[in-house]
CSV table of C-alpha atoms in Angstrom, one decimal:
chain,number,residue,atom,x,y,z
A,19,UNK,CA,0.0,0.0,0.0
A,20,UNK,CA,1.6,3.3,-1.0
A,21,UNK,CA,2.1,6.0,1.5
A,22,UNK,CA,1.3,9.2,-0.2
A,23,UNK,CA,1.5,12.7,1.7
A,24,UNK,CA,-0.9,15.3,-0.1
A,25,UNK,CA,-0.5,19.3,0.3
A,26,UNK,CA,-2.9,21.9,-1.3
A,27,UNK,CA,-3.8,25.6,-0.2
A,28,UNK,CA,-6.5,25.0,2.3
A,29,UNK,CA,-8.1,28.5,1.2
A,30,UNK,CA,-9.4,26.5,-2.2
A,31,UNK,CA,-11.6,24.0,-0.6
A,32,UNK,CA,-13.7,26.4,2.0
A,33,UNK,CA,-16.8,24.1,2.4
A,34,UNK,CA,-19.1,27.2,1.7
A,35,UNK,CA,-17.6,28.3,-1.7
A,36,UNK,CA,-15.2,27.0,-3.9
A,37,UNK,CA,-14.3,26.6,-7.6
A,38,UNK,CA,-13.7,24.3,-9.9
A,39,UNK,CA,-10.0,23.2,-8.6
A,40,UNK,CA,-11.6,22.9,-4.9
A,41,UNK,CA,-14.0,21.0,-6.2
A,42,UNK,CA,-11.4,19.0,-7.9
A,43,UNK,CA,-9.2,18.7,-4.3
A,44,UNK,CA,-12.3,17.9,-2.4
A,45,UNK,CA,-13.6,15.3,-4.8
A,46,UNK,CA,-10.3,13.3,-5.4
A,47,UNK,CA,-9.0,13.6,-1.7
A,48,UNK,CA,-12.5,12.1,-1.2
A,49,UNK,CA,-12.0,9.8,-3.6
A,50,UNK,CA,-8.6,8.6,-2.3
A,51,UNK,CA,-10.1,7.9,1.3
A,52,UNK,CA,-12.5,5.7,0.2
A,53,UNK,CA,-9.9,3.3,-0.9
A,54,UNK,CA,-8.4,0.8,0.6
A,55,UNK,CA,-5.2,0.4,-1.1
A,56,UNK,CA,-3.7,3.8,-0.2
A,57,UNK,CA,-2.2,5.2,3.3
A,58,UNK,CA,-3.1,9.2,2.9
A,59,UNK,CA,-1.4,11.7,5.6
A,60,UNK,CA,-2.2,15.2,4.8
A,61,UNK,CA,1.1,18.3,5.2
A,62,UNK,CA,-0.6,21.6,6.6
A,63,UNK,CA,0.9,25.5,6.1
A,64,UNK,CA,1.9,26.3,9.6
A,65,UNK,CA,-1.0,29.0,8.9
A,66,UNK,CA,-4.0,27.1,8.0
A,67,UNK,CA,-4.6,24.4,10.7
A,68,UNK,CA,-7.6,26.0,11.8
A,69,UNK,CA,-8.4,25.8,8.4
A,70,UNK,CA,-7.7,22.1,8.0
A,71,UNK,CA,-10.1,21.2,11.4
A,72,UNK,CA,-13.2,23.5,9.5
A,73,UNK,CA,-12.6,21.1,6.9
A,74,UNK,CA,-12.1,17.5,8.4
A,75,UNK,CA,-15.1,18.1,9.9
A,76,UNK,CA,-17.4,18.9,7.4
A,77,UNK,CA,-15.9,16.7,4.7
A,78,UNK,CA,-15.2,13.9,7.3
A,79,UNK,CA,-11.6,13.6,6.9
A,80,UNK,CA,-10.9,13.7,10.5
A,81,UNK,CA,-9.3,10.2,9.8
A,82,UNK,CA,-6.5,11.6,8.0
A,83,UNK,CA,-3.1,11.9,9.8
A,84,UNK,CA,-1.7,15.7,9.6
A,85,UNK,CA,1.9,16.9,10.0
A,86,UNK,CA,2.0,20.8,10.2
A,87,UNK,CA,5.4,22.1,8.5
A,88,UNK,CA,7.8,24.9,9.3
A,89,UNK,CA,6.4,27.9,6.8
A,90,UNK,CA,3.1,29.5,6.2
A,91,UNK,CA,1.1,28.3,3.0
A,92,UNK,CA,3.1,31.8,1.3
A,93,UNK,CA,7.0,31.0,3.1
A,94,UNK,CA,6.1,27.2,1.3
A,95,UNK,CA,5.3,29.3,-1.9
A,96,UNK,CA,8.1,31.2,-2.0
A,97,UNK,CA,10.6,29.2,-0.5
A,98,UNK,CA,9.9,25.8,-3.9
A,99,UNK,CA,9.4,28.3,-6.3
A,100,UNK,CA,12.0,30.4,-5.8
A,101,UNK,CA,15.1,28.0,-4.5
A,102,UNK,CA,16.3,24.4,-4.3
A,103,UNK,CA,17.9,25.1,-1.0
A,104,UNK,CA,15.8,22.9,0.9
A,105,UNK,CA,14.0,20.0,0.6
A,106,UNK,CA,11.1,18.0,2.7
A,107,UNK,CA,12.4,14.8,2.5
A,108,UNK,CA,13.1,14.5,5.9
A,109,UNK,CA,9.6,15.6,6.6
A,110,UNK,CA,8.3,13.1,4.5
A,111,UNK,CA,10.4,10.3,5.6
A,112,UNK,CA,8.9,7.0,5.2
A,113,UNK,CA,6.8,8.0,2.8
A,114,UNK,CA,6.5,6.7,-1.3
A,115,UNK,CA,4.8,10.0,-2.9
A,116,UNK,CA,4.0,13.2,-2.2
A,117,UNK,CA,1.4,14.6,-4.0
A,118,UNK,CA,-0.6,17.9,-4.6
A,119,UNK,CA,-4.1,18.1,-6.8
A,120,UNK,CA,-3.3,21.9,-7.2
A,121,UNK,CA,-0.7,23.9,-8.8
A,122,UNK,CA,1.5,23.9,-6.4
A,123,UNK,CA,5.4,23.1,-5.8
A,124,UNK,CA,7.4,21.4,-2.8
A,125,UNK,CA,10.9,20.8,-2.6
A,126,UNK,CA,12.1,17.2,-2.5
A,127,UNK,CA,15.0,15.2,-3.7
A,128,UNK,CA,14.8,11.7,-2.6
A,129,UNK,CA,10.9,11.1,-2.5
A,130,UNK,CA,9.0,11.8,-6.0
A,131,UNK,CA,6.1,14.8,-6.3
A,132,UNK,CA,3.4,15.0,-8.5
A,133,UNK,CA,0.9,18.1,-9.0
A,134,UNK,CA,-2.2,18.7,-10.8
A,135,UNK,CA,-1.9,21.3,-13.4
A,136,UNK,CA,-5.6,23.2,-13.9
A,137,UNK,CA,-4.6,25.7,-16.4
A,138,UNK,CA,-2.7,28.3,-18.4
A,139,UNK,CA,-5.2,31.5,-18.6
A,140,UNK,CA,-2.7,33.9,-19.0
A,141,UNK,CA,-1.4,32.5,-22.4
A,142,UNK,CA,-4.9,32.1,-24.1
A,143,UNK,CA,-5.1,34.3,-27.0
A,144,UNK,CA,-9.0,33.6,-27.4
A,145,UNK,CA,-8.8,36.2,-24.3
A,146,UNK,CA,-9.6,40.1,-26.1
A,147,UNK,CA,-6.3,41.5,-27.1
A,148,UNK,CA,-6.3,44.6,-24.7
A,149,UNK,CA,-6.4,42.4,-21.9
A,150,UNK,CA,-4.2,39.7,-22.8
A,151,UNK,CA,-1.7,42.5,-23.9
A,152,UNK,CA,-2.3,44.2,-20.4
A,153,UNK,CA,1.2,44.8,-18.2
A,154,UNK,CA,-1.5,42.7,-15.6
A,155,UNK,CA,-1.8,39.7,-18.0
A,156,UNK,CA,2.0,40.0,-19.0
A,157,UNK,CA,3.8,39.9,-15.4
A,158,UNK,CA,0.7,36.9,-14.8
A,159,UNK,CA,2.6,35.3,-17.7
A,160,UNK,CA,6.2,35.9,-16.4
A,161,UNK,CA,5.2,34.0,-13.0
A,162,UNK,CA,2.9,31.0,-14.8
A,163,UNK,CA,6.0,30.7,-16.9
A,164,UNK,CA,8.2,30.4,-14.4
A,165,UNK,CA,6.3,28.2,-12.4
A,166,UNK,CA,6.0,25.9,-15.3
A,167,UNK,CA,9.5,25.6,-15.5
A,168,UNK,CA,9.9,25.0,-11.4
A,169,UNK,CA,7.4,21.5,-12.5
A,170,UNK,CA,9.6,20.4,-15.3
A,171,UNK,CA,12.6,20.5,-12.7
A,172,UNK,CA,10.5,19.2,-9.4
A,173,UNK,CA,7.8,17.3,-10.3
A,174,UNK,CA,8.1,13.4,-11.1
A,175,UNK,CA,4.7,14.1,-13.0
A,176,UNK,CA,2.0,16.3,-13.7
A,177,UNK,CA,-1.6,16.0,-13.7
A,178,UNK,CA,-3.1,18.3,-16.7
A,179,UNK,CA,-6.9,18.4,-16.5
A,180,UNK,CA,-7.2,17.7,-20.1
A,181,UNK,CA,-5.8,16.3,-23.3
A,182,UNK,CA,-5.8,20.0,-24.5
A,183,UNK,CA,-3.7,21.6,-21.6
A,184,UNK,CA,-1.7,18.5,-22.1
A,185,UNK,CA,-0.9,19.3,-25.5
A,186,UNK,CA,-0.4,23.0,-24.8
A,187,UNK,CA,2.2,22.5,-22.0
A,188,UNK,CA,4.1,20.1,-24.1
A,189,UNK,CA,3.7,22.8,-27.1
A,190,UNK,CA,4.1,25.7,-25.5
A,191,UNK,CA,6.6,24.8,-22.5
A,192,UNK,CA,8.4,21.8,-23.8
A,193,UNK,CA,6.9,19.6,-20.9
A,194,UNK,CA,8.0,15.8,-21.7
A,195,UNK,CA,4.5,14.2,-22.4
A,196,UNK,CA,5.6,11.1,-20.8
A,197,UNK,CA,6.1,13.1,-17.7
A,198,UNK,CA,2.1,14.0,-18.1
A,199,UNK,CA,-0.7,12.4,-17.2
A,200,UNK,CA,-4.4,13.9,-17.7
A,201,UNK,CA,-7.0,12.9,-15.1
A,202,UNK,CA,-10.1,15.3,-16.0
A,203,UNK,CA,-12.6,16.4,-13.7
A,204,UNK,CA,-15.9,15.7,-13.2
A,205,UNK,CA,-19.5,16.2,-12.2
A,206,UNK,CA,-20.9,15.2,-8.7
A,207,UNK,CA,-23.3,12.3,-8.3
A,208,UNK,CA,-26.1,14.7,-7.8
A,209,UNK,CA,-26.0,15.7,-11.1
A,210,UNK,CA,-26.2,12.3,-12.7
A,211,UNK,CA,-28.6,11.4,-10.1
A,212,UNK,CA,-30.8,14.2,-11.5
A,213,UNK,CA,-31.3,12.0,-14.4
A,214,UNK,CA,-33.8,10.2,-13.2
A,215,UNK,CA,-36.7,12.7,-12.8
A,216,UNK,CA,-38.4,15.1,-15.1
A,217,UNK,CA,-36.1,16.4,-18.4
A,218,UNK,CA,-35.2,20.1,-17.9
A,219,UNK,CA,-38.1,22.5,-18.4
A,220,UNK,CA,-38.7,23.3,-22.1
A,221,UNK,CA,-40.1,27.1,-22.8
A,222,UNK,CA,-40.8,27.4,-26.5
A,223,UNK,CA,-41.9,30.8,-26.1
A,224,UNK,CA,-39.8,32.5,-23.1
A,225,UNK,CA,-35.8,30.6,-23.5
A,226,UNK,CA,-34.4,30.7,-20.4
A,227,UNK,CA,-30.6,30.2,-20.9
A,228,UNK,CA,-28.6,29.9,-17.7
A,229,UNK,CA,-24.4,31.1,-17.9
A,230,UNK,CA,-22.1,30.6,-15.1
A,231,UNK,CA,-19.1,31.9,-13.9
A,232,UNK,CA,-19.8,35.9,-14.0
A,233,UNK,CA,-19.5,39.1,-16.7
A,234,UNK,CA,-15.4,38.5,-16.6
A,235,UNK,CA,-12.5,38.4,-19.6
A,236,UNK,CA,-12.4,34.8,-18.9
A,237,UNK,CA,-16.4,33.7,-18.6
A,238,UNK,CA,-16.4,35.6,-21.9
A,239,UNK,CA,-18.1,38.9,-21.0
A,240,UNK,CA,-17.6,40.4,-24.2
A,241,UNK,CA,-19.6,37.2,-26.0
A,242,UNK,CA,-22.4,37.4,-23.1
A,243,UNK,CA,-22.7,40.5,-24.1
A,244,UNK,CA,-22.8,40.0,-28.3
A,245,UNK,CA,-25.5,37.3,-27.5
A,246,UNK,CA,-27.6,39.5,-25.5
A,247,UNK,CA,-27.4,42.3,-27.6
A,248,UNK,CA,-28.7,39.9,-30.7
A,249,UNK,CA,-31.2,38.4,-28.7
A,250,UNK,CA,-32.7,41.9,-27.5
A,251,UNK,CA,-32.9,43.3,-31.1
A,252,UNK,CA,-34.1,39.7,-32.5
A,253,UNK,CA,-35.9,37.9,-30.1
A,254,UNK,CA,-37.0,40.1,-27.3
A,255,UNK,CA,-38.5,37.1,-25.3
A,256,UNK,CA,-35.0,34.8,-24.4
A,257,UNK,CA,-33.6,35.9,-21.4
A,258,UNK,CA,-30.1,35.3,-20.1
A,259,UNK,CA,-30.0,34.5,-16.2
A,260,UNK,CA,-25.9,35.0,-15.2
A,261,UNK,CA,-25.1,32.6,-12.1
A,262,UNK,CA,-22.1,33.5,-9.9
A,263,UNK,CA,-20.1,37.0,-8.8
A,264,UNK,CA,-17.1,37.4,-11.0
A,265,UNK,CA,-17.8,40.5,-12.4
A,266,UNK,CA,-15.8,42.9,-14.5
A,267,UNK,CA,-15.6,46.2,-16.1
A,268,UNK,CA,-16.8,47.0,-18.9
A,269,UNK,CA,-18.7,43.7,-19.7
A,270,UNK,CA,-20.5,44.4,-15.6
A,271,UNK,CA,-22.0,47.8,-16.3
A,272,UNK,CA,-22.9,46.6,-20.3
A,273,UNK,CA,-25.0,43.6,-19.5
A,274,UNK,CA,-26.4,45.3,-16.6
A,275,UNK,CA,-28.2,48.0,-19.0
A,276,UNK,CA,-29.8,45.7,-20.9
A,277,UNK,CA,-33.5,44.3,-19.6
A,278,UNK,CA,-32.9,40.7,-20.9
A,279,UNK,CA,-30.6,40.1,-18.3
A,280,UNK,CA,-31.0,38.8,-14.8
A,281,UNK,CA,-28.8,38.3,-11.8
A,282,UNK,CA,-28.9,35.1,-9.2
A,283,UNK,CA,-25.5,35.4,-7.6
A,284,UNK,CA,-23.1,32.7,-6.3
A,285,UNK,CA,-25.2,29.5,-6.6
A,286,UNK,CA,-24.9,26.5,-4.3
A,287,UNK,CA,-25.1,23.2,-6.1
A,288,UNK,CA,-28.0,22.4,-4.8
A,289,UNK,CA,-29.2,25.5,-6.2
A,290,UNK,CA,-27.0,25.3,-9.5
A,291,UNK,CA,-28.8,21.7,-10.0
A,292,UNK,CA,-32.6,24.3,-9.8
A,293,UNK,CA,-31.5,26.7,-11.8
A,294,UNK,CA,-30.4,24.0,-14.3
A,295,UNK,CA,-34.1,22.0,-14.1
A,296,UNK,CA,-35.7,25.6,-14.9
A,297,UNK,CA,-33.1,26.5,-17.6
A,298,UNK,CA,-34.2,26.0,-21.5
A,299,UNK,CA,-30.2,25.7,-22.1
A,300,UNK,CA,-26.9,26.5,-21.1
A,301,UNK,CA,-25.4,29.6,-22.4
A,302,UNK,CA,-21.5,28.4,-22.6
A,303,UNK,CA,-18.8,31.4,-24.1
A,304,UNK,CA,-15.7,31.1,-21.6
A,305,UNK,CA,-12.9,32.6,-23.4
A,306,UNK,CA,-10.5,31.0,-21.7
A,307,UNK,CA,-11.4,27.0,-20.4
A,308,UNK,CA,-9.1,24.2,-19.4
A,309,UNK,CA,-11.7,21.3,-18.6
A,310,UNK,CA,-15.5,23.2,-18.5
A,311,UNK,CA,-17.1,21.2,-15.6
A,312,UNK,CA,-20.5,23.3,-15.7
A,313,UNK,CA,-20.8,21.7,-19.0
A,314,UNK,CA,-20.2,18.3,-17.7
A,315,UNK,CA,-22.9,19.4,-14.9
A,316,UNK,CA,-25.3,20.3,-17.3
A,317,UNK,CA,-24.8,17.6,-19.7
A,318,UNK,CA,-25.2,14.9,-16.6
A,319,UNK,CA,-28.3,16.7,-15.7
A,320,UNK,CA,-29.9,16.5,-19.0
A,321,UNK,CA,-29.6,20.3,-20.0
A,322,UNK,CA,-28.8,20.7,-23.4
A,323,UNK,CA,-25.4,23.3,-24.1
A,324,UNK,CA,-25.5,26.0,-27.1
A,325,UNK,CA,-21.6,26.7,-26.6
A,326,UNK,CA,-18.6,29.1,-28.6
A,327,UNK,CA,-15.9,26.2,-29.3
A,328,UNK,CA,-12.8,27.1,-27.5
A,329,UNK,CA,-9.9,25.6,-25.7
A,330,UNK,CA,-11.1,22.1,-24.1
A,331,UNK,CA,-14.7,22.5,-24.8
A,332,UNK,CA,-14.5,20.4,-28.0
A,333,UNK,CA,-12.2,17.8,-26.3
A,334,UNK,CA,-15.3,17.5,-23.0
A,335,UNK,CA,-18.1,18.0,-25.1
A,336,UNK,CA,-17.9,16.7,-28.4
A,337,UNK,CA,-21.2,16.2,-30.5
A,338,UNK,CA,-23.5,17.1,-27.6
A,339,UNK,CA,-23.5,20.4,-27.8
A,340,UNK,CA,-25.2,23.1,-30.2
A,341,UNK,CA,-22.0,24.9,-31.1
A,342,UNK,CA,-22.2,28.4,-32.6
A,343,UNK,CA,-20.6,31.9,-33.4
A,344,UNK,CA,-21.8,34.4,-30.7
A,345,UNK,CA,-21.0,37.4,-33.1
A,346,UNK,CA,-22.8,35.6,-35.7
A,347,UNK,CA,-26.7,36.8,-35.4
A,348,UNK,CA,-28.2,34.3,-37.7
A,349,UNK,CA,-26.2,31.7,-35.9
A,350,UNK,CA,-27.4,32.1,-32.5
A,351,UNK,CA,-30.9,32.8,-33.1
A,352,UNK,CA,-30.5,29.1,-35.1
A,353,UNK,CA,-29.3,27.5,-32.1
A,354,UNK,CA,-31.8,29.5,-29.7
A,355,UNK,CA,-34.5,28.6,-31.9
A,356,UNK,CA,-33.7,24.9,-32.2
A,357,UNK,CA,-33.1,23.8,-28.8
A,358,UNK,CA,-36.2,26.0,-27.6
A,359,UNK,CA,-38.9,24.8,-30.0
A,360,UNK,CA,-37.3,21.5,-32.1
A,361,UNK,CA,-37.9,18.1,-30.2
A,362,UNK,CA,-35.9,15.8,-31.9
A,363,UNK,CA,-32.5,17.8,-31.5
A,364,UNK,CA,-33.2,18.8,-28.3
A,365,UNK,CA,-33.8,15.3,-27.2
A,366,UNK,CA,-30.4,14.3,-29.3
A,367,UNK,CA,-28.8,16.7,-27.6
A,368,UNK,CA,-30.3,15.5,-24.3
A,369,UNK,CA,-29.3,11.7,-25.0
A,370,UNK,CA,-26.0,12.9,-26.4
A,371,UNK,CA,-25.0,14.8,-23.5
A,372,UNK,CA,-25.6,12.4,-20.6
A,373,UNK,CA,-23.8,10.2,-22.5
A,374,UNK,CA,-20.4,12.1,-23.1
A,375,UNK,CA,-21.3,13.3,-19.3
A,376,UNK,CA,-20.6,9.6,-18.0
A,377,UNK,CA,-16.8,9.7,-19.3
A,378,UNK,CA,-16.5,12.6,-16.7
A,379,UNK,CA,-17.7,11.0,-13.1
A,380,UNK,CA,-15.3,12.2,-10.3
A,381,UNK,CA,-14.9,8.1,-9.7
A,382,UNK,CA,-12.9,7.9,-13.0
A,383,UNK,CA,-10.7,10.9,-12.1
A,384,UNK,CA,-9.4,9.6,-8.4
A,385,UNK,CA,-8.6,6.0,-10.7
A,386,UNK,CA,-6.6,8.2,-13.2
A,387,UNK,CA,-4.5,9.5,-10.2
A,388,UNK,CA,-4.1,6.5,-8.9
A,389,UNK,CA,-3.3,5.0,-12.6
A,390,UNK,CA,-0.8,8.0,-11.9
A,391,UNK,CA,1.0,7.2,-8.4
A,392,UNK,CA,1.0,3.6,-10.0
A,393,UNK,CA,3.1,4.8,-12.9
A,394,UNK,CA,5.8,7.3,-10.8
A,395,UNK,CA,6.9,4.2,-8.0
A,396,UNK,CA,6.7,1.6,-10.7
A,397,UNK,CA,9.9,3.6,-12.5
């Protein structure tokens, strides 16, 4: 039974609210205690112990085995991704793997480290060209590119979330692709459980189309806000509902002007998993997307996706999505039109998309990191 220490930045998993990459770190680390063939300890920033009891408690990992170390989670930052003068094998003594399901670095010479590698946002150039050519989104680049480098040197293997980040670190940063591994993400049993009841409401009259994420560069603001314009000036009648808080200038004070638009806020997933049953579709523009779990989500749920093709979305989705041009007018009303009132495709997409959806359970991610861990102490 392999003893694996795991390390992650406490402040991403707050039960209450947390992304995608919490969700990622909560579901695997769940994933991993439910097994039987794997002796987990968990490392702690000296600064985030009250942190770590919040959390055992609510997501039952009081089990685990903890060993605070030395530095705060910013000293562990600084000190792996700055210098090799240290390292934690004496720390982690005893132990076959250590391993983090964020992107994060530890210093370590004897014992191997892996890390989970969610993204490269700063280097999409599907982002608009003011911001990605911002001093903000250049000095974002220096330090992604340095850390990138710090995993090529550290890290026994990566994690990517995807065959496309894969292929863009081994493109971009000359990552050896035998050094990578993708494990995905997924949706959460409630989701597929959903699957069971009524389909998702159908309004031939009224589309309801549900986005996530927030009016930001990389939720695709500046598409939210082509499709809304269209839709106003075209069909009057489709509403666009924005779930979550991410909000940004000048896409924010844009959307908000225009009366086709509502407002729910963060959602909860219990809530998200509502807000999906009343939804005629999912609105899905990201500029910038390195897996796209809402569109797993809605996909398990039975919630057919119009969606702009970019980065991974392809790759996750496939055929079950109705993919279109957001500053194309004739091209979303097409798709609005025909997921709203046509039958048949929406119940293709429906069929289509639960069944894509089940390549994507969380289950299958914690046996591609173990496939992983397997792979790193078999060399």
């Amino acid at each position: 039974m392999p003893k694996i220490d795991i390390y992650w930045d406490l402040r991403a998993t707050i039960p209450e609210r947390h992304t995608g990459v919490g969700q990622h770190v909560i579901e695997v680390i769940a994933g991993l205690c439910a097994r039987n063939d794997v002796d987990l300890r968990v490392l702690l920033a000296s600064d985030q112990t009250e942190l770590w009891d919040v959390q055992a408690e609510a997501f039952g990992w009081e089990s685990l085995d903890s060993v605070v170390l030395p530095l705060s989670n910013k000293g562990n930052r600084l000190l792996y991704g700055l210098t090799s003068a240290w390292s934690l094998d004496a720390i982690c003594a005893g132990r076959d793997l250590v391993y983090s399901p964020m992107e994060l670095i530890l210093g370590l010479k004897r014992i191997p480290f892996i890390n989970t590698i969610h993204g490269m946002p700063w280097f999409e150039k599907s982002l608009p060209l003011t911001i990605y050519a911002s001093n903000r989104y250049r000095w974002e680049r220096l330090k992604q590119a340095w850390f990138f480098r710090r995993c090529r040197q550290l890290c026994s293997m990566s994690f990517p979330v995807s065959d496309y980040l894969q292929n863009r670190l081994v493109q971009r940063f000359s990552f050896d692709a035998a050094k990578l591994h993708s494990v995905y993400n997924g949706a959460a049993d409630s989701f597929f459980e959903s699957q069971e009841k009524e389909s998702a409401t159908q309004n031939q009259e009224r589309p309801r189309l549900l986005s996530v994420g927030g009016a930001n560069a990389f939720d695709g603001g500046a598409h939210l806000v082509q499709v809304a314009q269209i839709l106003g000036e075209e069909m009057p009648a489709a509403k666009i509902w924005i779930a979550g808080d991410r909000h940004e200038e000048p896409w924010n004070s844009q959307l908000r002007s225009m009366p086709n638009v509502a407002w729910l806020g963060f959602l909860s997933s219990e809530r998200m998993i509502e807000e999906m049953r009343s939804a005629t579709a999912l609105l899905y523009v990201p500029a910038v997307e390195s897996f796209g779990i809402i569109g797993v989500e809605a996909m398990a749920i039975g919630l057919p996706v119009m969606a702009k093709k970019s980065a991974a979305l392809s790759e996750v989705m496939g055929d079950a999505a109705c993919w279109f041009s957001p500053e194309d007018a004739s091209d979303v009303l097409r798709c609005v039109t025909k997921i709203s009132s046509d039958t048949s495709l929406r119940e293709e997409l429906i069929s289509k998309g639960r069944q894509q959806a089940k390549r994507y359970r969380w289950s299958n991610v914690v046996e591609r990191v173990v496939e992983g861990f397997q792979s790193v102490l078999s060399d």
